[in-house]
GROMACS .gro file of C-alpha atoms in nm:
model
  311
    1UNK     CA    1  -1.442   0.597  -1.107
    2UNK     CA    2  -1.382   0.926  -0.932
    3UNK     CA    3  -1.673   1.019  -0.703
    4UNK     CA    4  -1.922   0.815  -0.905
    5UNK     CA    5  -1.918   1.041  -1.209
    6UNK     CA    6  -2.028   0.756  -1.430
    7UNK     CA    7  -2.326   0.529  -1.482
    8UNK     CA    8  -2.299   0.161  -1.570
    9UNK     CA    9  -2.507  -0.150  -1.622
   10UNK     CA   10  -2.441  -0.520  -1.653
   11UNK     CA   11  -2.639  -0.547  -1.973
   12UNK     CA   12  -2.446  -0.690  -2.268
   13UNK     CA   13  -2.681  -0.532  -2.521
   14UNK     CA   14  -2.531  -0.202  -2.642
   15UNK     CA   15  -2.871  -0.097  -2.774
   16UNK     CA   16  -3.024  -0.082  -2.425
   17UNK     CA   17  -2.872   0.255  -2.335
   18UNK     CA   18  -3.207   0.402  -2.233
   19UNK     CA   19  -3.232   0.139  -1.957
   20UNK     CA   20  -2.880   0.181  -1.824
   21UNK     CA   21  -2.904   0.255  -1.449
   22UNK     CA   22  -2.668   0.506  -1.294
   23UNK     CA   23  -2.449   0.460  -0.990
   24UNK     CA   24  -2.603   0.619  -0.683
   25UNK     CA   25  -2.371   0.793  -0.440
   26UNK     CA   26  -2.449   0.838  -0.071
   27UNK     CA   27  -2.601   1.176  -0.156
   28UNK     CA   28  -2.708   1.347  -0.475
   29UNK     CA   29  -2.392   1.519  -0.597
   30UNK     CA   30  -2.533   1.667  -0.913
   31UNK     CA   31  -2.809   1.898  -1.025
   32UNK     CA   32  -2.945   1.960  -1.370
   33UNK     CA   33  -2.788   2.245  -1.562
   34UNK     CA   34  -3.017   2.500  -1.721
   35UNK     CA   35  -2.981   2.514  -2.099
   36UNK     CA   36  -2.849   2.865  -2.138
   37UNK     CA   37  -2.755   2.992  -2.482
   38UNK     CA   38  -2.612   3.327  -2.378
   39UNK     CA   39  -2.300   3.456  -2.548
   40UNK     CA   40  -2.100   3.500  -2.227
   41UNK     CA   41  -1.950   3.224  -2.022
   42UNK     CA   42  -2.052   3.155  -1.664
   43UNK     CA   43  -1.814   3.208  -1.373
   44UNK     CA   44  -1.750   2.833  -1.372
   45UNK     CA   45  -1.662   2.842  -1.743
   46UNK     CA   46  -1.420   3.131  -1.688
   47UNK     CA   47  -1.262   2.943  -1.398
   48UNK     CA   48  -1.229   2.638  -1.624
   49UNK     CA   49  -1.053   2.843  -1.894
   50UNK     CA   50  -0.820   2.995  -1.634
   51UNK     CA   51  -0.741   2.647  -1.505
   52UNK     CA   52  -0.668   2.525  -1.859
   53UNK     CA   53  -0.426   2.815  -1.911
   54UNK     CA   54  -0.262   2.740  -1.577
   55UNK     CA   55  -0.216   2.375  -1.672
   56UNK     CA   56  -0.074   2.477  -2.010
   57UNK     CA   57   0.181   2.714  -1.854
   58UNK     CA   58   0.283   2.440  -1.608
   59UNK     CA   59   0.402   2.229  -1.902
   60UNK     CA   60   0.686   2.479  -1.962
   61UNK     CA   61   0.652   2.451  -2.337
   62UNK     CA   62   0.560   2.753  -2.549
   63UNK     CA   63   0.587   2.852  -2.917
   64UNK     CA   64   0.920   2.997  -3.025
   65UNK     CA   65   1.016   3.303  -3.230
   66UNK     CA   66   0.679   3.477  -3.209
   67UNK     CA   67   0.496   3.186  -3.365
   68UNK     CA   68   0.144   3.117  -3.250
   69UNK     CA   69  -0.061   2.811  -3.167
   70UNK     CA   70  -0.414   2.704  -3.074
   71UNK     CA   71  -0.512   2.561  -2.736
   72UNK     CA   72  -0.805   2.326  -2.675
   73UNK     CA   73  -0.930   2.129  -2.377
   74UNK     CA   74  -1.216   1.897  -2.283
   75UNK     CA   75  -1.351   1.859  -1.931
   76UNK     CA   76  -1.623   1.701  -1.721
   77UNK     CA   77  -1.827   1.974  -1.553
   78UNK     CA   78  -2.061   1.942  -1.257
   79UNK     CA   79  -2.170   2.194  -0.992
   80UNK     CA   80  -1.874   2.321  -0.798
   81UNK     CA   81  -1.600   2.137  -0.986
   82UNK     CA   82  -1.460   2.084  -1.333
   83UNK     CA   83  -1.216   1.805  -1.421
   84UNK     CA   84  -1.001   1.850  -1.732
   85UNK     CA   85  -0.958   1.519  -1.915
   86UNK     CA   86  -0.781   1.638  -2.228
   87UNK     CA   87  -0.559   1.934  -2.318
   88UNK     CA   88  -0.353   1.999  -2.631
   89UNK     CA   89  -0.208   2.262  -2.862
   90UNK     CA   90  -0.145   2.245  -3.233
   91UNK     CA   91  -0.228   2.386  -3.575
   92UNK     CA   92  -0.052   2.149  -3.816
   93UNK     CA   93  -0.147   1.844  -4.021
   94UNK     CA   94   0.027   1.616  -4.269
   95UNK     CA   95  -0.002   1.701  -4.640
   96UNK     CA   96  -0.146   1.429  -4.860
   97UNK     CA   97   0.192   1.360  -5.020
   98UNK     CA   98   0.338   1.263  -4.680
   99UNK     CA   99   0.072   1.022  -4.560
  100UNK     CA  100   0.249   0.695  -4.465
  101UNK     CA  101   0.142   0.379  -4.644
  102UNK     CA  102   0.139   0.185  -4.316
  103UNK     CA  103  -0.087   0.438  -4.144
  104UNK     CA  104   0.157   0.480  -3.855
  105UNK     CA  105   0.161   0.860  -3.834
  106UNK     CA  106  -0.084   1.109  -3.690
  107UNK     CA  107  -0.250   1.294  -3.978
  108UNK     CA  108  -0.419   1.574  -3.787
  109UNK     CA  109  -0.244   1.767  -3.509
  110UNK     CA  110  -0.489   2.052  -3.464
  111UNK     CA  111  -0.556   2.125  -3.097
  112UNK     CA  112  -0.927   2.033  -3.107
  113UNK     CA  113  -0.853   1.690  -3.253
  114UNK     CA  114  -0.567   1.618  -3.013
  115UNK     CA  115  -0.774   1.726  -2.710
  116UNK     CA  116  -1.046   1.486  -2.819
  117UNK     CA  117  -0.789   1.207  -2.854
  118UNK     CA  118  -0.671   1.280  -2.498
  119UNK     CA  119  -1.029   1.271  -2.366
  120UNK     CA  120  -1.100   0.948  -2.551
  121UNK     CA  121  -0.792   0.784  -2.395
  122UNK     CA  122  -0.899   0.904  -2.049
  123UNK     CA  123  -1.244   0.751  -2.097
  124UNK     CA  124  -1.100   0.416  -2.204
  125UNK     CA  125  -0.857   0.412  -1.912
  126UNK     CA  126  -1.146   0.477  -1.672
  127UNK     CA  127  -1.340   0.189  -1.826
  128UNK     CA  128  -1.046  -0.045  -1.759
  129UNK     CA  129  -1.105   0.000  -1.387
  130UNK     CA  130  -1.440  -0.180  -1.420
  131UNK     CA  131  -1.353  -0.493  -1.616
  132UNK     CA  132  -1.668  -0.676  -1.500
  133UNK     CA  133  -1.904  -0.413  -1.638
  134UNK     CA  134  -2.004  -0.400  -2.004
  135UNK     CA  135  -2.179  -0.068  -2.065
  136UNK     CA  136  -2.106   0.283  -1.936
  137UNK     CA  137  -2.254   0.626  -1.973
  138UNK     CA  138  -2.190   0.975  -1.842
  139UNK     CA  139  -2.376   1.023  -1.515
  140UNK     CA  140  -2.685   1.239  -1.532
  141UNK     CA  141  -2.603   1.599  -1.441
  142UNK     CA  142  -2.243   1.581  -1.564
  143UNK     CA  143  -2.167   1.786  -1.874
  144UNK     CA  144  -1.880   1.745  -2.118
  145UNK     CA  145  -1.749   2.089  -2.214
  146UNK     CA  146  -1.483   2.201  -2.459
  147UNK     CA  147  -1.263   2.512  -2.471
  148UNK     CA  148  -1.100   2.633  -2.794
  149UNK     CA  149  -0.879   2.942  -2.791
  150UNK     CA  150  -1.012   3.056  -3.132
  151UNK     CA  151  -1.302   2.963  -3.363
  152UNK     CA  152  -1.217   2.628  -3.522
  153UNK     CA  153  -1.101   2.612  -3.883
  154UNK     CA  154  -1.354   2.544  -4.155
  155UNK     CA  155  -1.715   2.655  -4.182
  156UNK     CA  156  -1.728   2.803  -3.831
  157UNK     CA  157  -1.460   3.063  -3.904
  158UNK     CA  158  -1.497   3.159  -4.269
  159UNK     CA  159  -1.587   3.518  -4.174
  160UNK     CA  160  -1.388   3.537  -3.851
  161UNK     CA  161  -1.041   3.641  -3.984
  162UNK     CA  162  -1.194   3.973  -4.086
  163UNK     CA  163  -1.204   4.094  -3.726
  164UNK     CA  164  -0.827   4.075  -3.673
  165UNK     CA  165  -0.634   4.404  -3.657
  166UNK     CA  166  -0.504   4.533  -3.988
  167UNK     CA  167  -0.768   4.358  -4.199
  168UNK     CA  168  -0.978   4.579  -4.428
  169UNK     CA  169  -1.293   4.376  -4.363
  170UNK     CA  170  -1.276   4.407  -3.986
  171UNK     CA  171  -1.620   4.554  -3.921
  172UNK     CA  172  -1.941   4.375  -3.837
  173UNK     CA  173  -2.095   4.546  -4.141
  174UNK     CA  174  -1.837   4.382  -4.365
  175UNK     CA  175  -1.905   4.048  -4.203
  176UNK     CA  176  -2.272   4.092  -4.284
  177UNK     CA  177  -2.185   4.166  -4.646
  178UNK     CA  178  -2.013   3.828  -4.672
  179UNK     CA  179  -2.314   3.644  -4.534
  180UNK     CA  180  -2.453   3.393  -4.782
  181UNK     CA  181  -2.725   3.135  -4.769
  182UNK     CA  182  -2.620   2.778  -4.689
  183UNK     CA  183  -2.564   2.606  -5.021
  184UNK     CA  184  -2.605   2.236  -5.091
  185UNK     CA  185  -2.322   2.033  -4.941
  186UNK     CA  186  -2.008   2.035  -5.154
  187UNK     CA  187  -1.635   2.007  -5.099
  188UNK     CA  188  -1.387   2.296  -5.081
  189UNK     CA  189  -1.014   2.303  -5.016
  190UNK     CA  190  -0.910   2.518  -4.722
  191UNK     CA  191  -1.042   2.873  -4.752
  192UNK     CA  192  -1.118   2.859  -5.125
  193UNK     CA  193  -1.446   3.036  -5.204
  194UNK     CA  194  -1.460   3.157  -4.845
  195UNK     CA  195  -1.801   3.323  -4.895
  196UNK     CA  196  -1.964   2.980  -4.936
  197UNK     CA  197  -2.113   2.866  -4.606
  198UNK     CA  198  -2.227   2.524  -4.492
  199UNK     CA  199  -1.980   2.328  -4.705
  200UNK     CA  200  -1.725   2.061  -4.619
  201UNK     CA  201  -1.366   2.185  -4.618
  202UNK     CA  202  -1.017   2.050  -4.572
  203UNK     CA  203  -0.775   2.212  -4.330
  204UNK     CA  204  -0.657   2.557  -4.442
  205UNK     CA  205  -0.291   2.640  -4.487
  206UNK     CA  206  -0.049   2.882  -4.648
  207UNK     CA  207  -0.086   2.939  -5.020
  208UNK     CA  208   0.256   2.777  -5.079
  209UNK     CA  209   0.190   2.472  -4.862
  210UNK     CA  210   0.097   2.132  -5.011
  211UNK     CA  211  -0.266   2.026  -4.994
  212UNK     CA  212  -0.398   1.808  -4.715
  213UNK     CA  213  -0.675   1.550  -4.701
  214UNK     CA  214  -0.760   1.619  -4.334
  215UNK     CA  215  -1.108   1.760  -4.288
  216UNK     CA  216  -1.152   2.088  -4.103
  217UNK     CA  217  -1.213   2.101  -3.728
  218UNK     CA  218  -1.562   2.242  -3.794
  219UNK     CA  219  -1.647   1.929  -3.992
  220UNK     CA  220  -1.504   1.700  -3.725
  221UNK     CA  221  -1.693   1.874  -3.445
  222UNK     CA  222  -2.011   1.837  -3.653
  223UNK     CA  223  -1.939   1.464  -3.676
  224UNK     CA  224  -1.887   1.445  -3.300
  225UNK     CA  225  -2.229   1.608  -3.254
  226UNK     CA  226  -2.384   1.301  -3.419
  227UNK     CA  227  -2.151   1.015  -3.324
  228UNK     CA  228  -2.009   1.147  -2.994
  229UNK     CA  229  -1.645   1.198  -2.899
  230UNK     CA  230  -1.585   0.841  -2.772
  231UNK     CA  231  -1.475   0.695  -3.105
  232UNK     CA  232  -1.545   0.354  -3.260
  233UNK     CA  233  -1.370   0.155  -2.986
  234UNK     CA  234  -1.530   0.364  -2.714
  235UNK     CA  235  -1.874   0.297  -2.864
  236UNK     CA  236  -1.833  -0.071  -2.777
  237UNK     CA  237  -1.842   0.022  -2.407
  238UNK     CA  238  -1.992   0.373  -2.393
  239UNK     CA  239  -2.321   0.533  -2.481
  240UNK     CA  240  -2.259   0.837  -2.706
  241UNK     CA  241  -2.064   1.110  -2.523
  242UNK     CA  242  -2.174   1.450  -2.652
  243UNK     CA  243  -2.031   1.796  -2.590
  244UNK     CA  244  -2.276   2.006  -2.392
  245UNK     CA  245  -2.101   2.340  -2.434
  246UNK     CA  246  -1.822   2.481  -2.651
  247UNK     CA  247  -1.635   2.781  -2.511
  248UNK     CA  248  -1.452   2.987  -2.774
  249UNK     CA  249  -1.188   3.253  -2.718
  250UNK     CA  250  -1.054   3.566  -2.895
  251UNK     CA  251  -1.391   3.677  -3.037
  252UNK     CA  252  -1.463   4.046  -2.981
  253UNK     CA  253  -1.796   4.125  -2.819
  254UNK     CA  254  -1.923   4.330  -3.115
  255UNK     CA  255  -1.916   4.033  -3.353
  256UNK     CA  256  -2.005   3.747  -3.117
  257UNK     CA  257  -2.358   3.723  -3.249
  258UNK     CA  258  -2.225   3.674  -3.603
  259UNK     CA  259  -1.966   3.418  -3.497
  260UNK     CA  260  -2.226   3.233  -3.289
  261UNK     CA  261  -2.449   3.203  -3.597
  262UNK     CA  262  -2.157   3.065  -3.796
  263UNK     CA  263  -2.056   2.817  -3.524
  264UNK     CA  264  -2.409   2.686  -3.473
  265UNK     CA  265  -2.449   2.638  -3.847
  266UNK     CA  266  -2.112   2.463  -3.873
  267UNK     CA  267  -2.151   2.243  -3.565
  268UNK     CA  268  -2.506   2.119  -3.618
  269UNK     CA  269  -2.730   2.354  -3.817
  270UNK     CA  270  -2.620   2.223  -4.158
  271UNK     CA  271  -2.665   1.856  -4.063
  272UNK     CA  272  -2.946   1.654  -4.216
  273UNK     CA  273  -2.929   1.291  -4.106
  274UNK     CA  274  -3.194   1.035  -4.025
  275UNK     CA  275  -3.234   0.667  -3.935
  276UNK     CA  276  -2.956   0.685  -3.677
  277UNK     CA  277  -2.895   0.384  -3.449
  278UNK     CA  278  -3.065   0.395  -3.113
  279UNK     CA  279  -2.892   0.634  -2.873
  280UNK     CA  280  -2.747   0.856  -3.145
  281UNK     CA  281  -2.892   1.192  -3.247
  282UNK     CA  282  -2.799   1.534  -3.377
  283UNK     CA  283  -2.674   1.706  -3.062
  284UNK     CA  284  -2.679   2.085  -3.031
  285UNK     CA  285  -2.416   2.211  -2.786
  286UNK     CA  286  -2.439   2.566  -2.657
  287UNK     CA  287  -2.182   2.804  -2.808
  288UNK     CA  288  -2.047   3.065  -2.567
  289UNK     CA  289  -1.747   3.297  -2.565
  290UNK     CA  290  -1.479   3.388  -2.317
  291UNK     CA  291  -1.280   3.709  -2.284
  292UNK     CA  292  -0.992   3.529  -2.110
  293UNK     CA  293  -0.701   3.571  -2.357
  294UNK     CA  294  -0.465   3.297  -2.466
  295UNK     CA  295  -0.123   3.469  -2.485
  296UNK     CA  296   0.004   3.259  -2.776
  297UNK     CA  297  -0.288   3.303  -3.012
  298UNK     CA  298  -0.255   3.463  -3.354
  299UNK     CA  299  -0.501   3.738  -3.263
  300UNK     CA  300  -0.307   3.831  -2.949
  301UNK     CA  301   0.017   3.844  -3.147
  302UNK     CA  302  -0.132   4.067  -3.417
  303UNK     CA  303  -0.289   4.297  -3.158
  304UNK     CA  304   0.051   4.339  -2.989
  305UNK     CA  305   0.211   4.425  -3.322
  306UNK     CA  306  -0.069   4.667  -3.406
  307UNK     CA  307  -0.037   4.840  -3.067
  308UNK     CA  308   0.342   4.872  -3.109
  309UNK     CA  309   0.298   5.032  -3.452
  310UNK     CA  310   0.060   5.304  -3.332
  311UNK     CA  311   0.224   5.377  -2.997
   0.00000   0.00000   0.00000
């Protein structure tokens, strides 16, 4: 695999992940990252986001008629270089009345889920290069990072829409007013009872759209923080692959602390699991924010409209 980014062993016991030796290159290519939990991204993170936007624009496909979309990407990050292994846009999913009986259609086309599917395929294709090796793991010092152009739907963003221009609850004070204690886990559809935090939710949608059974991106990211992003098939060959850092866009600086609290609760703070198989754990990725704008986001579109109205 490229420049020995991976570790591997010849053990056929998937439970022996703690003893999996790593590939040694001619020199030590990697250094440990400090566990920073600052709100702002590093220069490398900003460069990664810029590179993601550049790759997206190179695809020559953009939303039409002033519609918006969400962009997400997953990358391997190590000092001096970041390799994008998954990139996608999307904010749609199938309603429950259109789910095929044969299971031959993609239910969830939100950007975060599609980017993870891309990354999972990349991992499996890399594994195919080493058909004589049974177990793999991410090399020590390499981090898996994720960029999302807006806070993901579900528990992580229940207060976030209030910051958009033209909303009456756009202040940080109003966001504080909506703060509630995490209630016992229960199920909510979309944004129903939006002041309830820490609950499982389906994907949101327009009031006139049919209901969906797809769980929110917040709930799926929380699942990835326990099981990893590699999927069931990937788990046969890979130790759990966890996100080290999640970079989120279009969050104004004055409410980043509030959104960070919501994201950390949604991604791992509300989880209470025990007796996990060896190698699995509740992982706590750092949540940071970027000021690099995505030109086809809903917030950017509303800000343009707002500026045109007052100019």
